[in-house]
Coordinates of C-alpha atoms in Angstrom, one line a residue:
M1 CA 58.3 118.7 -5.4
Y2 CA 59.4 121.8 -7.4
C3 CA 62.6 122.6 -9.2
Y4 CA 65.1 124.5 -7.1
Q5 CA 66.2 126.6 -10.2
C6 CA 63.0 127.5 -12.1
G7 CA 60.2 126.4 -9.7
C8 CA 58.6 124.0 -12.1
Q9 CA 56.9 120.9 -10.7
L10 CA 59.2 117.9 -11.1
T11 CA 58.3 114.5 -12.5
E12 CA 59.7 111.0 -11.9
H13 CA 62.7 111.9 -14.1
D14 CA 66.0 113.1 -12.7
Y15 CA 65.9 116.3 -14.7
C16 CA 63.6 119.3 -14.8
P17 CA 61.1 119.2 -17.6
H18 CA 61.2 123.0 -18.0
C19 CA 64.8 124.1 -17.6
G20 CA 66.6 120.7 -17.8
A21 CA 68.5 121.1 -14.5
D22 CA 69.8 117.9 -13.0
V23 CA 67.7 117.3 -9.9
A24 CA 68.7 113.8 -8.9
V25 CA 70.8 114.9 -5.9
Y26 CA 68.2 117.5 -5.0
K27 CA 65.5 114.8 -4.9
K28 CA 67.6 112.6 -2.6
I29 CA 68.2 115.5 -0.3
I30 CA 64.5 116.3 -0.1
H31 CA 63.6 112.6 0.4
I32 CA 66.2 112.4 3.3
S33 CA 64.8 115.5 4.9
N34 CA 61.2 114.1 4.6
Y35 CA 62.4 110.8 6.1
F36 CA 63.9 112.5 9.1
Y37 CA 60.7 114.6 9.5
N38 CA 58.5 111.5 9.5
E39 CA 60.9 109.8 12.0
G40 CA 60.7 112.9 14.3
L41 CA 56.9 112.9 13.9
D42 CA 56.8 109.3 15.0
K43 CA 59.1 109.9 18.0
A44 CA 57.1 112.9 19.1
G45 CA 53.9 110.8 18.9
V46 CA 55.3 108.4 21.6
R47 CA 56.8 111.3 23.6
D48 CA 60.4 110.6 22.7
L49 CA 61.0 114.3 22.5
S50 CA 64.8 114.2 22.7
G51 CA 64.9 111.8 19.8
A52 CA 62.3 113.9 17.9
I53 CA 64.6 116.9 18.3
V54 CA 67.6 115.0 16.8
S55 CA 65.6 113.8 13.8
L56 CA 63.9 117.2 13.1
R57 CA 67.3 119.0 13.3
Q58 CA 68.6 116.6 10.7
S59 CA 65.6 117.2 8.6
V60 CA 66.0 121.0 8.6
R61 CA 69.8 120.5 8.1
F62 CA 69.2 118.8 4.8
N63 CA 66.4 121.1 3.8
K64 CA 66.2 124.4 5.6
D65 CA 62.9 125.3 3.8
N66 CA 61.1 122.3 5.3
I67 CA 58.4 124.4 7.1
E68 CA 56.6 121.4 8.6
A69 CA 59.8 120.1 10.2
R70 CA 60.6 123.5 11.6
N71 CA 57.1 124.1 13.0
L72 CA 57.1 120.6 14.6
L73 CA 60.6 121.3 16.1
G74 CA 59.2 124.5 17.6
L75 CA 56.3 122.5 19.1
V76 CA 58.6 119.9 20.6
Y77 CA 60.7 122.7 22.2
Y78 CA 57.6 124.3 23.5
E79 CA 56.4 121.0 25.1
M80 CA 59.8 120.7 26.8
G81 CA 59.5 124.2 28.3
E82 CA 62.1 125.7 25.9
V83 CA 59.8 128.6 24.8
V84 CA 62.7 130.8 23.5
A85 CA 64.0 128.0 21.2
A86 CA 60.4 127.3 20.0
L87 CA 59.9 131.0 19.1
S88 CA 63.2 131.1 17.3
E89 CA 62.2 128.1 15.0
W90 CA 58.7 129.7 14.4
V91 CA 60.2 133.1 13.5
I92 CA 62.6 131.4 11.0
S93 CA 59.7 129.5 9.6
K94 CA 57.6 132.6 9.2
N95 CA 60.4 134.4 7.4
I96 CA 60.8 131.6 5.0
A97 CA 57.1 131.3 4.3
P98 CA 55.2 134.4 5.4
E99 CA 51.8 133.3 3.9
K100 CA 49.6 130.4 5.1
N101 CA 52.1 129.3 7.8
L102 CA 51.0 127.7 11.1
A103 CA 54.0 129.4 12.8
D104 CA 52.2 132.7 12.6
D105 CA 49.3 131.2 14.7
Y106 CA 51.8 129.8 17.2
I107 CA 53.6 133.1 17.6
N108 CA 50.3 135.1 18.0
M109 CA 49.1 132.5 20.6
I110 CA 52.1 133.5 22.8
Q111 CA 52.3 137.2 22.0
R112 CA 48.6 137.9 22.4
N113 CA 48.5 136.4 25.9
Q114 CA 50.5 139.0 27.9
T115 CA 50.1 137.0 31.1
R116 CA 51.7 133.9 29.5
L117 CA 54.5 136.0 28.0
E118 CA 55.2 137.6 31.4
T119 CA 55.2 134.1 32.9
I120 CA 57.8 132.9 30.4
N121 CA 60.0 135.9 31.1
Q122 CA 59.8 135.3 34.9
T123 CA 60.5 131.6 34.3
I124 CA 63.7 132.4 32.4
K125 CA 64.8 135.0 35.0
K126 CA 64.2 132.6 37.9
Y127 CA 66.0 129.7 36.2
N128 CA 69.0 131.9 35.5
Q129 CA 68.9 133.1 39.1
A130 CA 68.9 129.5 40.3
L131 CA 72.0 128.8 38.2
T132 CA 73.7 131.8 39.8
Y133 CA 72.8 130.5 43.2
C134 CA 74.3 127.1 42.3
N135 CA 77.5 128.7 41.1
Q136 CA 77.7 130.7 44.4
G137 CA 77.1 127.6 46.5
S138 CA 73.6 128.7 47.8
L139 CA 72.0 125.4 47.0
D140 CA 69.0 126.0 49.3
L141 CA 68.1 129.2 47.5
A142 CA 68.6 127.5 44.2
V143 CA 66.0 124.8 45.2
I144 CA 63.5 127.5 46.2
Q145 CA 64.0 129.3 42.9
L146 CA 63.6 126.1 40.9
K147 CA 60.3 125.2 42.7
K148 CA 59.0 128.6 41.7
V149 CA 60.1 128.0 38.1
L150 CA 58.3 124.6 38.0
S151 CA 55.2 126.2 39.5
L152 CA 55.1 128.6 36.6
N153 CA 56.2 126.1 33.9
P154 CA 55.7 122.4 35.0
H155 CA 57.1 121.1 31.6
F156 CA 60.5 122.8 31.9
I157 CA 62.6 119.6 31.8
R158 CA 66.0 121.3 32.5
A159 CA 64.5 122.8 35.7
H160 CA 63.3 119.3 36.8
Q161 CA 66.7 117.9 36.0
L162 CA 68.6 120.6 37.9
L163 CA 66.3 120.2 40.9
A164 CA 66.8 116.5 40.9
L165 CA 70.6 117.0 40.7
L166 CA 70.4 119.3 43.8
Y167 CA 68.4 116.6 45.6
I168 CA 71.0 114.0 44.7
N169 CA 73.7 116.3 46.1
N170 CA 71.7 116.4 49.4
A171 CA 71.2 112.6 49.3
E172 CA 67.4 113.1 49.1
W173 CA 67.0 110.2 46.8
G174 CA 63.2 109.9 47.0
K175 CA 62.7 113.5 46.0
A176 CA 65.2 113.2 43.2
Q177 CA 63.4 110.1 41.9
K178 CA 60.1 111.9 42.0
E179 CA 61.4 114.8 39.9
L180 CA 63.1 112.4 37.4
F181 CA 59.8 110.5 37.0
K182 CA 58.2 113.8 36.0
C183 CA 60.9 114.4 33.5
R184 CA 60.4 110.9 32.1
A185 CA 56.7 111.4 31.8
I186 CA 57.4 114.4 29.5
D187 CA 60.3 113.0 27.6
V188 CA 60.6 109.2 27.9
N189 CA 64.1 108.8 26.3
N190 CA 66.0 111.8 27.6
T191 CA 69.5 110.5 28.2
T192 CA 70.3 113.0 31.0
T193 CA 67.1 111.9 32.9
L194 CA 67.8 108.2 32.4
R195 CA 71.5 108.7 33.6
Y196 CA 70.3 110.5 36.8
L197 CA 67.6 108.0 37.4
K198 CA 70.0 105.1 37.2
E199 CA 72.2 106.8 39.8
V200 CA 69.3 107.4 42.1
E201 CA 67.9 103.8 41.8
S202 CA 71.4 102.4 42.6
Q203 CA 71.4 104.4 45.9
I204 CA 67.9 103.5 47.1
L205 CA 67.8 100.5 49.4
P206 CA 65.5 97.7 48.1
E207 CA 62.5 97.0 50.1
E208 CA 62.5 94.0 52.4
A209 CA 61.6 90.9 50.5
A210 CA 58.3 89.4 51.4
Q211 CA 58.3 86.2 53.3
A212 CA 58.7 83.3 51.0
G213 CA 55.9 81.2 52.3
R214 CA 53.1 81.2 54.7
R215 CA 53.6 80.2 58.3
T216 CA 52.9 76.5 58.8
A217 CA 50.0 75.5 60.9
P218 CA 50.9 74.7 64.5
D219 CA 50.8 71.2 65.8
V220 CA 47.4 70.1 66.9
I221 CA 46.2 67.4 69.3
K222 CA 43.1 65.3 68.5
Y223 CA 41.2 63.2 71.0
Q224 CA 37.9 61.6 71.2
S225 CA 35.3 62.8 73.7
G226 CA 32.3 60.5 73.4
N227 CA 31.1 60.6 69.9
E228 CA 32.9 63.9 69.1
T229 CA 36.5 64.4 67.9
I230 CA 38.2 67.4 69.7
I231 CA 40.9 69.2 67.8
Q232 CA 43.0 71.8 69.7
P233 CA 46.5 73.2 69.6
A234 CA 49.3 71.4 71.3
G235 CA 49.7 72.6 74.9
A236 CA 46.1 73.6 75.2
K237 CA 44.5 72.7 78.5
N238 CA 41.5 70.6 78.9
P239 CA 39.0 72.8 80.7
G240 CA 37.4 69.9 82.3
I241 CA 40.6 68.2 83.4
D242 CA 43.5 70.8 83.7
A243 CA 41.7 73.9 84.8
P244 CA 44.2 76.2 86.6
S245 CA 43.5 77.3 90.1
L246 CA 42.5 80.9 91.1
P247 CA 45.9 81.9 92.5
T248 CA 47.5 80.8 89.3
N249 CA 45.2 83.0 87.3
L250 CA 45.9 86.0 89.5
I251 CA 49.7 85.5 89.0
N252 CA 49.3 85.2 85.3
I253 CA 47.3 88.4 85.2
G254 CA 49.9 90.2 87.3
I255 CA 52.7 89.0 85.0
G256 CA 50.6 90.1 82.0
L257 CA 50.2 93.6 83.4
L258 CA 53.9 93.9 84.1
V259 CA 54.8 92.8 80.6
G260 CA 52.3 95.3 79.2
A261 CA 53.8 98.1 81.3
A262 CA 57.3 97.1 80.2
I263 CA 56.2 97.1 76.5
V264 CA 54.7 100.6 76.9
G265 CA 57.8 101.8 78.7
F266 CA 60.4 100.4 76.3
L267 CA 58.5 100.4 73.0
V268 CA 55.5 102.7 72.8
L269 CA 56.7 105.6 74.8
P270 CA 60.0 106.1 72.9
A271 CA 58.1 105.8 69.7
R272 CA 55.7 108.6 70.7
V273 CA 58.6 110.8 71.9
Q274 CA 60.4 110.2 68.6
A275 CA 57.2 111.0 66.6
V276 CA 56.8 114.3 68.6
R277 CA 60.4 115.2 67.9
Q278 CA 60.0 114.4 64.2
A279 CA 56.9 116.5 64.0
S280 CA 58.8 119.4 65.6
A281 CA 61.7 118.9 63.3
N282 CA 59.4 119.0 60.3
E283 CA 57.7 122.1 61.4
L284 CA 61.1 123.8 62.0
K285 CA 62.2 122.7 58.5
V286 CA 59.0 124.2 57.0
V287 CA 59.5 127.5 58.8
S288 CA 63.2 127.5 57.8
E289 CA 62.3 127.0 54.1
Q290 CA 59.7 129.7 54.3
S291 CA 62.2 132.0 55.9
D292 CA 64.8 131.2 53.2
A293 CA 62.2 131.8 50.5
K294 CA 61.3 135.2 52.0
T295 CA 65.0 136.1 52.3
A296 CA 65.6 135.2 48.7
T297 CA 62.5 137.2 47.6
I298 CA 63.7 140.2 49.6
Q299 CA 67.2 140.0 48.1
E300 CA 65.6 139.6 44.6
R301 CA 63.4 142.7 45.2
E302 CA 66.3 144.7 46.5
Q303 CA 68.3 143.9 43.4
Q304 CA 65.4 144.8 41.2
I305 CA 65.0 148.1 43.1
E306 CA 68.7 148.9 42.6
Q307 CA 68.5 148.1 38.9
M308 CA 65.3 150.1 38.4
T309 CA 66.8 153.1 40.3
S310 CA 69.9 152.9 38.2
Q311 CA 67.9 152.7 35.0
Q312 CA 65.7 155.6 36.1
E313 CA 68.8 157.8 36.7
E314 CA 70.2 156.9 33.3
L315 CA 66.9 157.6 31.6
Q316 CA 66.6 160.9 33.4
Q317 CA 70.1 161.9 32.3
Q318 CA 69.3 160.9 28.7
L319 CA 66.0 162.8 28.8
E320 CA 67.8 165.9 30.1
Q321 CA 70.5 165.6 27.4
Y322 CA 67.9 165.0 24.8
Q323 CA 65.8 168.0 25.9
S324 CA 68.9 170.2 26.0
S325 CA 70.2 169.1 22.7
E326 CA 66.7 169.4 21.1
G327 CA 66.4 173.0 22.2
S328 CA 69.9 173.8 21.1
I329 CA 69.4 172.2 17.7
S330 CA 66.1 174.0 17.2
A331 CA 67.6 177.4 18.1
S332 CA 70.7 176.6 15.8
D333 CA 68.4 175.8 12.9
A334 CA 66.5 179.0 13.4
L335 CA 69.7 181.1 13.6
F336 CA 71.2 179.4 10.5
E337 CA 67.9 180.1 8.7
A338 CA 68.0 183.8 9.7
A339 CA 71.7 184.1 8.7
S340 CA 71.0 182.4 5.4
S341 CA 68.2 184.8 4.7
Y342 CA 70.4 187.8 5.6
L343 CA 73.2 186.6 3.3
E344 CA 70.8 186.0 0.4
D345 CA 69.0 189.4 0.7
P346 CA 69.9 191.8 3.6
E347 CA 66.8 193.8 2.7
D348 CA 64.3 190.9 3.1
I349 CA 63.6 191.9 6.7
V350 CA 60.3 190.0 6.8
S351 CA 62.0 186.6 6.3
I352 CA 64.9 187.4 8.5
S353 CA 62.6 188.6 11.3
E354 CA 60.4 185.6 11.1
A355 CA 63.4 183.2 11.5
F356 CA 65.2 185.3 14.1
S357 CA 62.1 185.9 16.3
S358 CA 61.6 182.1 16.7
I359 CA 64.9 181.8 18.6
D360 CA 64.4 181.5 22.4
Y361 CA 67.9 182.8 23.2
T362 CA 67.4 182.8 27.0
A363 CA 66.4 179.1 27.0
V364 CA 69.6 177.9 25.2
E365 CA 72.1 180.5 26.4
N366 CA 73.6 178.3 29.0
N367 CA 74.1 175.3 26.7
A368 CA 75.0 177.3 23.5
S369 CA 78.5 177.2 22.1
D370 CA 80.7 180.3 21.8
Q371 CA 80.3 180.2 18.0
F372 CA 76.5 180.2 18.4
K373 CA 76.6 183.2 20.8
T374 CA 79.1 185.1 18.5
L375 CA 76.9 184.6 15.4
Y376 CA 73.7 185.5 17.3
E377 CA 75.1 188.7 18.7
S378 CA 76.7 189.7 15.4
L379 CA 73.5 189.1 13.4
Y380 CA 71.4 190.7 16.1
T381 CA 73.5 193.9 16.0
R382 CA 73.2 194.1 12.2
I383 CA 69.5 193.5 11.9
R384 CA 68.1 194.8 15.2
P385 CA 67.2 198.3 13.9
Q386 CA 65.6 197.0 10.7
M387 CA 63.6 194.4 12.7
M388 CA 62.4 197.0 15.2
A389 CA 61.4 199.3 12.2
Q390 CA 59.7 196.4 10.4
Y391 CA 57.6 195.3 13.4
Y392 CA 56.9 198.9 14.3
D393 CA 55.5 199.7 10.8
T394 CA 53.5 196.5 10.7
G395 CA 52.1 197.1 14.2
Y396 CA 51.4 200.8 13.5
T397 CA 49.5 199.9 10.3
A398 CA 47.4 197.4 12.2
Y399 CA 46.8 200.0 14.9
Q400 CA 45.5 202.5 12.3
D401 CA 43.2 199.7 10.9
Q402 CA 42.0 199.0 14.5
D403 CA 43.3 195.5 14.3
Y404 CA 44.6 195.6 17.9
V405 CA 45.4 191.9 18.1
S406 CA 47.9 192.1 15.3
A407 CA 49.0 195.6 16.5
I408 CA 49.8 194.2 20.0
D409 CA 51.7 191.2 18.6
N410 CA 54.0 193.3 16.3
L411 CA 54.4 196.3 18.6
E412 CA 55.5 194.0 21.5
K413 CA 58.2 192.7 19.2
A414 CA 59.1 196.2 18.2
V415 CA 59.6 197.1 21.9
Q416 CA 61.5 193.9 22.5
Y417 CA 64.0 194.7 19.7
G418 CA 64.0 198.4 20.3
D419 CA 66.5 200.4 22.2
A420 CA 65.6 203.5 24.1
E421 CA 68.9 205.2 23.7
E422 CA 69.6 204.4 20.0
D423 CA 66.0 204.4 18.6
G424 CA 64.8 207.4 20.7
S425 CA 61.4 208.6 19.6
D426 CA 60.7 205.5 17.5
Y427 CA 61.0 203.4 20.6
A428 CA 58.8 205.8 22.5
N429 CA 56.2 205.7 19.7
A430 CA 56.2 201.9 19.7
L431 CA 55.8 201.9 23.5
Y432 CA 52.9 204.4 23.3
Y433 CA 51.0 202.6 20.5
L434 CA 51.4 199.3 22.3
A435 CA 49.9 200.7 25.4
D436 CA 47.2 202.5 23.4
S437 CA 46.4 199.2 21.6
Y438 CA 45.9 197.5 25.0
Y439 CA 43.7 200.4 26.1
L440 CA 41.6 200.7 23.0
Q441 CA 41.1 196.9 22.8
Y442 CA 39.5 197.1 26.2
R443 CA 37.5 200.2 25.6
E444 CA 36.0 199.1 22.2
A445 CA 35.1 195.6 23.5
D446 CA 31.4 194.8 24.2
N447 CA 30.3 195.1 27.8
S448 CA 30.0 191.3 27.9
Q449 CA 33.6 190.9 26.7
K450 CA 35.3 193.6 28.7
S451 CA 36.1 191.2 31.5
K452 CA 38.5 189.3 29.1
F453 CA 40.6 192.4 28.6
V454 CA 40.6 193.8 32.1
T455 CA 44.3 193.0 32.4
N456 CA 44.9 195.2 29.4
I457 CA 44.3 198.2 31.6
T458 CA 47.3 197.4 33.8
K459 CA 49.5 196.8 30.8
A460 CA 48.3 200.1 29.2
Q461 CA 49.0 202.0 32.5
Q462 CA 52.5 200.6 32.6
G463 CA 53.2 201.5 29.0
Y464 CA 51.8 205.1 29.3
T465 CA 53.8 205.6 32.6
A466 CA 57.0 204.4 30.9
V467 CA 56.5 206.9 28.0
S468 CA 55.7 209.7 30.4
T469 CA 58.6 208.9 32.6
E470 CA 61.4 208.0 30.2
F471 CA 60.5 210.5 27.4
P472 CA 59.0 213.6 29.2
D473 CA 60.4 216.0 26.5
L474 CA 58.4 214.4 23.7
R475 CA 54.9 215.6 22.8
I476 CA 53.6 212.1 23.0
A477 CA 54.3 212.1 26.7
N478 CA 51.5 214.6 27.2
T479 CA 49.1 212.3 25.3
A480 CA 50.2 209.4 27.5
D481 CA 49.4 211.5 30.6
T482 CA 46.0 212.2 29.1
R483 CA 45.4 208.5 28.7
L484 CA 46.4 207.8 32.2
E485 CA 43.9 210.4 33.4
E486 CA 41.2 208.7 31.3
I487 CA 41.9 205.3 32.8
R488 CA 41.8 206.8 36.3
N489 CA 38.4 208.3 35.5
L490 CA 37.0 204.9 34.4
N491 CA 37.1 203.6 38.0
I492 CA 37.8 200.0 36.9
D493 CA 37.9 197.4 39.6
V494 CA 40.7 195.1 38.6
V495 CA 40.6 191.7 40.2
P496 CA 43.7 191.4 42.4
E497 CA 44.8 188.0 41.0
Q498 CA 44.5 189.3 37.5
A499 CA 46.3 192.5 38.3
D500 CA 49.1 190.6 40.0
T501 CA 49.4 188.3 36.9
A502 CA 49.4 191.2 34.5
Q503 CA 52.0 193.0 36.7
S504 CA 54.2 189.9 36.8
G505 CA 53.8 189.4 33.0
E506 CA 54.7 193.0 32.3
E507 CA 57.7 192.9 34.6
T508 CA 58.8 189.8 32.7
E509 CA 58.3 191.5 29.4
T510 CA 60.0 194.6 30.6
G511 CA 62.9 192.6 31.9
E512 CA 63.3 190.9 28.5
T513 CA 63.1 194.2 26.8
E514 CA 65.8 195.7 29.0
T515 CA 68.0 192.6 28.5
G516 CA 67.5 192.8 24.8
S517 CA 68.2 196.6 24.8
A518 CA 71.2 196.2 26.9
G519 CA 72.6 193.4 24.7
T520 CA 71.8 195.5 21.7
G521 CA 73.5 198.5 23.1
T522 CA 76.6 196.5 24.0
A523 CA 76.7 195.1 20.5
S524 CA 76.2 198.4 18.9
S525 CA 78.7 200.2 20.9
G526 CA 81.2 197.4 20.5
A527 CA 80.8 197.5 16.7
G528 CA 81.0 201.3 16.7
S529 CA 78.1 201.6 14.3
S530 CA 75.2 204.1 14.3
T531 CA 71.6 203.2 13.4
E532 CA 70.1 204.8 10.3
T533 CA 66.4 205.7 10.1
D534 CA 64.5 203.4 7.8
G535 CA 62.5 205.0 5.1
N536 CA 59.3 203.4 6.3
T537 CA 59.7 204.7 9.9
A538 CA 58.0 207.9 10.8
S539 CA 60.2 210.8 12.1
D540 CA 60.0 212.0 15.7
S541 CA 57.7 214.9 15.1
T542 CA 55.5 213.0 12.6
A543 CA 55.0 210.1 14.9
E544 CA 54.2 212.4 17.8
E545 CA 51.7 214.4 15.8
A546 CA 50.1 211.2 14.4
G547 CA 49.9 209.8 17.9
T548 CA 48.3 213.0 19.2
G549 CA 45.8 213.1 16.4
I550 CA 44.7 209.5 16.9
S551 CA 44.4 209.9 20.6
S552 CA 42.3 213.0 20.2
G553 CA 40.1 211.2 17.7
E554 CA 39.6 208.3 20.1
E555 CA 38.7 210.7 22.9
Q556 CA 36.0 212.4 20.8

């Protein structure tokens, strides 16, 4: 025993040898707790489980840290079929003493066996369903549910007692007595079981008492025949003296046959008829019970289906709300990051562009708030020209370095954020160099790799055609026509599926560009501002000459 204050081991004295604390009362409490524990252990050993529970509860009441008493209390609950109560005691025990505790093994024994755990859950559900049936007055369904419970957990005392109570209500005393005997075999001194059993035994008729004595021997007649003594029952005939005549024998035989027929008619035949009726009634009862069981199972399955359907709808709604809120939050974070970068340094276009380009505005437009849309359009109007120029310069530099992957990535964004009316030749140059990057990526690829870039031809054709059609007055339009002629002379067989995919992708990209341009145009016109040419962006004539020169160099 250790001191409750300092943890030092105590001696026979009533004070702690280390800290001097008075431990007299503490020792008495610990001794009382141990006494009740030993008493509960003795009762559990003779299967007095109810008495063991009372003693063990007193033990942990006096000393809540009595791990042995708590673990034993959990085992007693488990033996009585109260698995939830047992797990509660073991969990408390484990929290008090996490190390070297048998409760950990008991908990793992149940949790690792998923089949056993599922059986426990089903037992609790079916028992609660049986209680519901009892409250509703459906006693037959309650009996069926309790039989299922006991088939899963034969030691569940409360289920045995409730089933016996239902049998008592139906005056089925024999069945009730059988269930109560099972309860008594598990817990010999359960007061509820003993009270029910006393009631049942008082209703069962005692068996007929056995006859007190044996039947006395009939009177006999003794007489002497020569040297022999003849002993025979009184009234017996002497065969040699009183032998009946033949007519008398025939009459006796006839009377015997009539008596036999009467016995068959009045005793045997009704008994047989009654036996057949009883057998038919038993079969009908079995069929009725099976039908009730199937009906109860069907009702239970229908309720489960309704609950699962309702849960599925709720989860689907939660999933949709979560997905919607997650997209809106992500877009809001990106927009706030872009706005913060703009406020810190309006000239830091690289950081602003990286944050702004990560916003998928079309995905969150329907769920976005008015404040989000207003901030997005305002910021977009302010930084769109710089973003277009930044991506154009980066893409054009990569184009000159023949890094067509990076050129395509940046020039696509330049076209996305560009506006044909406001940016004019810069937009045309971006569109041309994007198409040219697609074309040159295909043309400079190895013969074994050209099949990977065959869709670039379709994208390049669409880009060149857009430059030639929308900007016919610019010199770069002539270069675009030249590129279109080169592509036609290549005689490339584009796989129809790839061409359709490329066409669909280009239409989607073009649609996004037009939407962005229209939105930009609206914002620009609404703000009444004009776009200034960035110092890093080439002028119309310079861009056109550079484009022509590069094209000519590639053609050589």
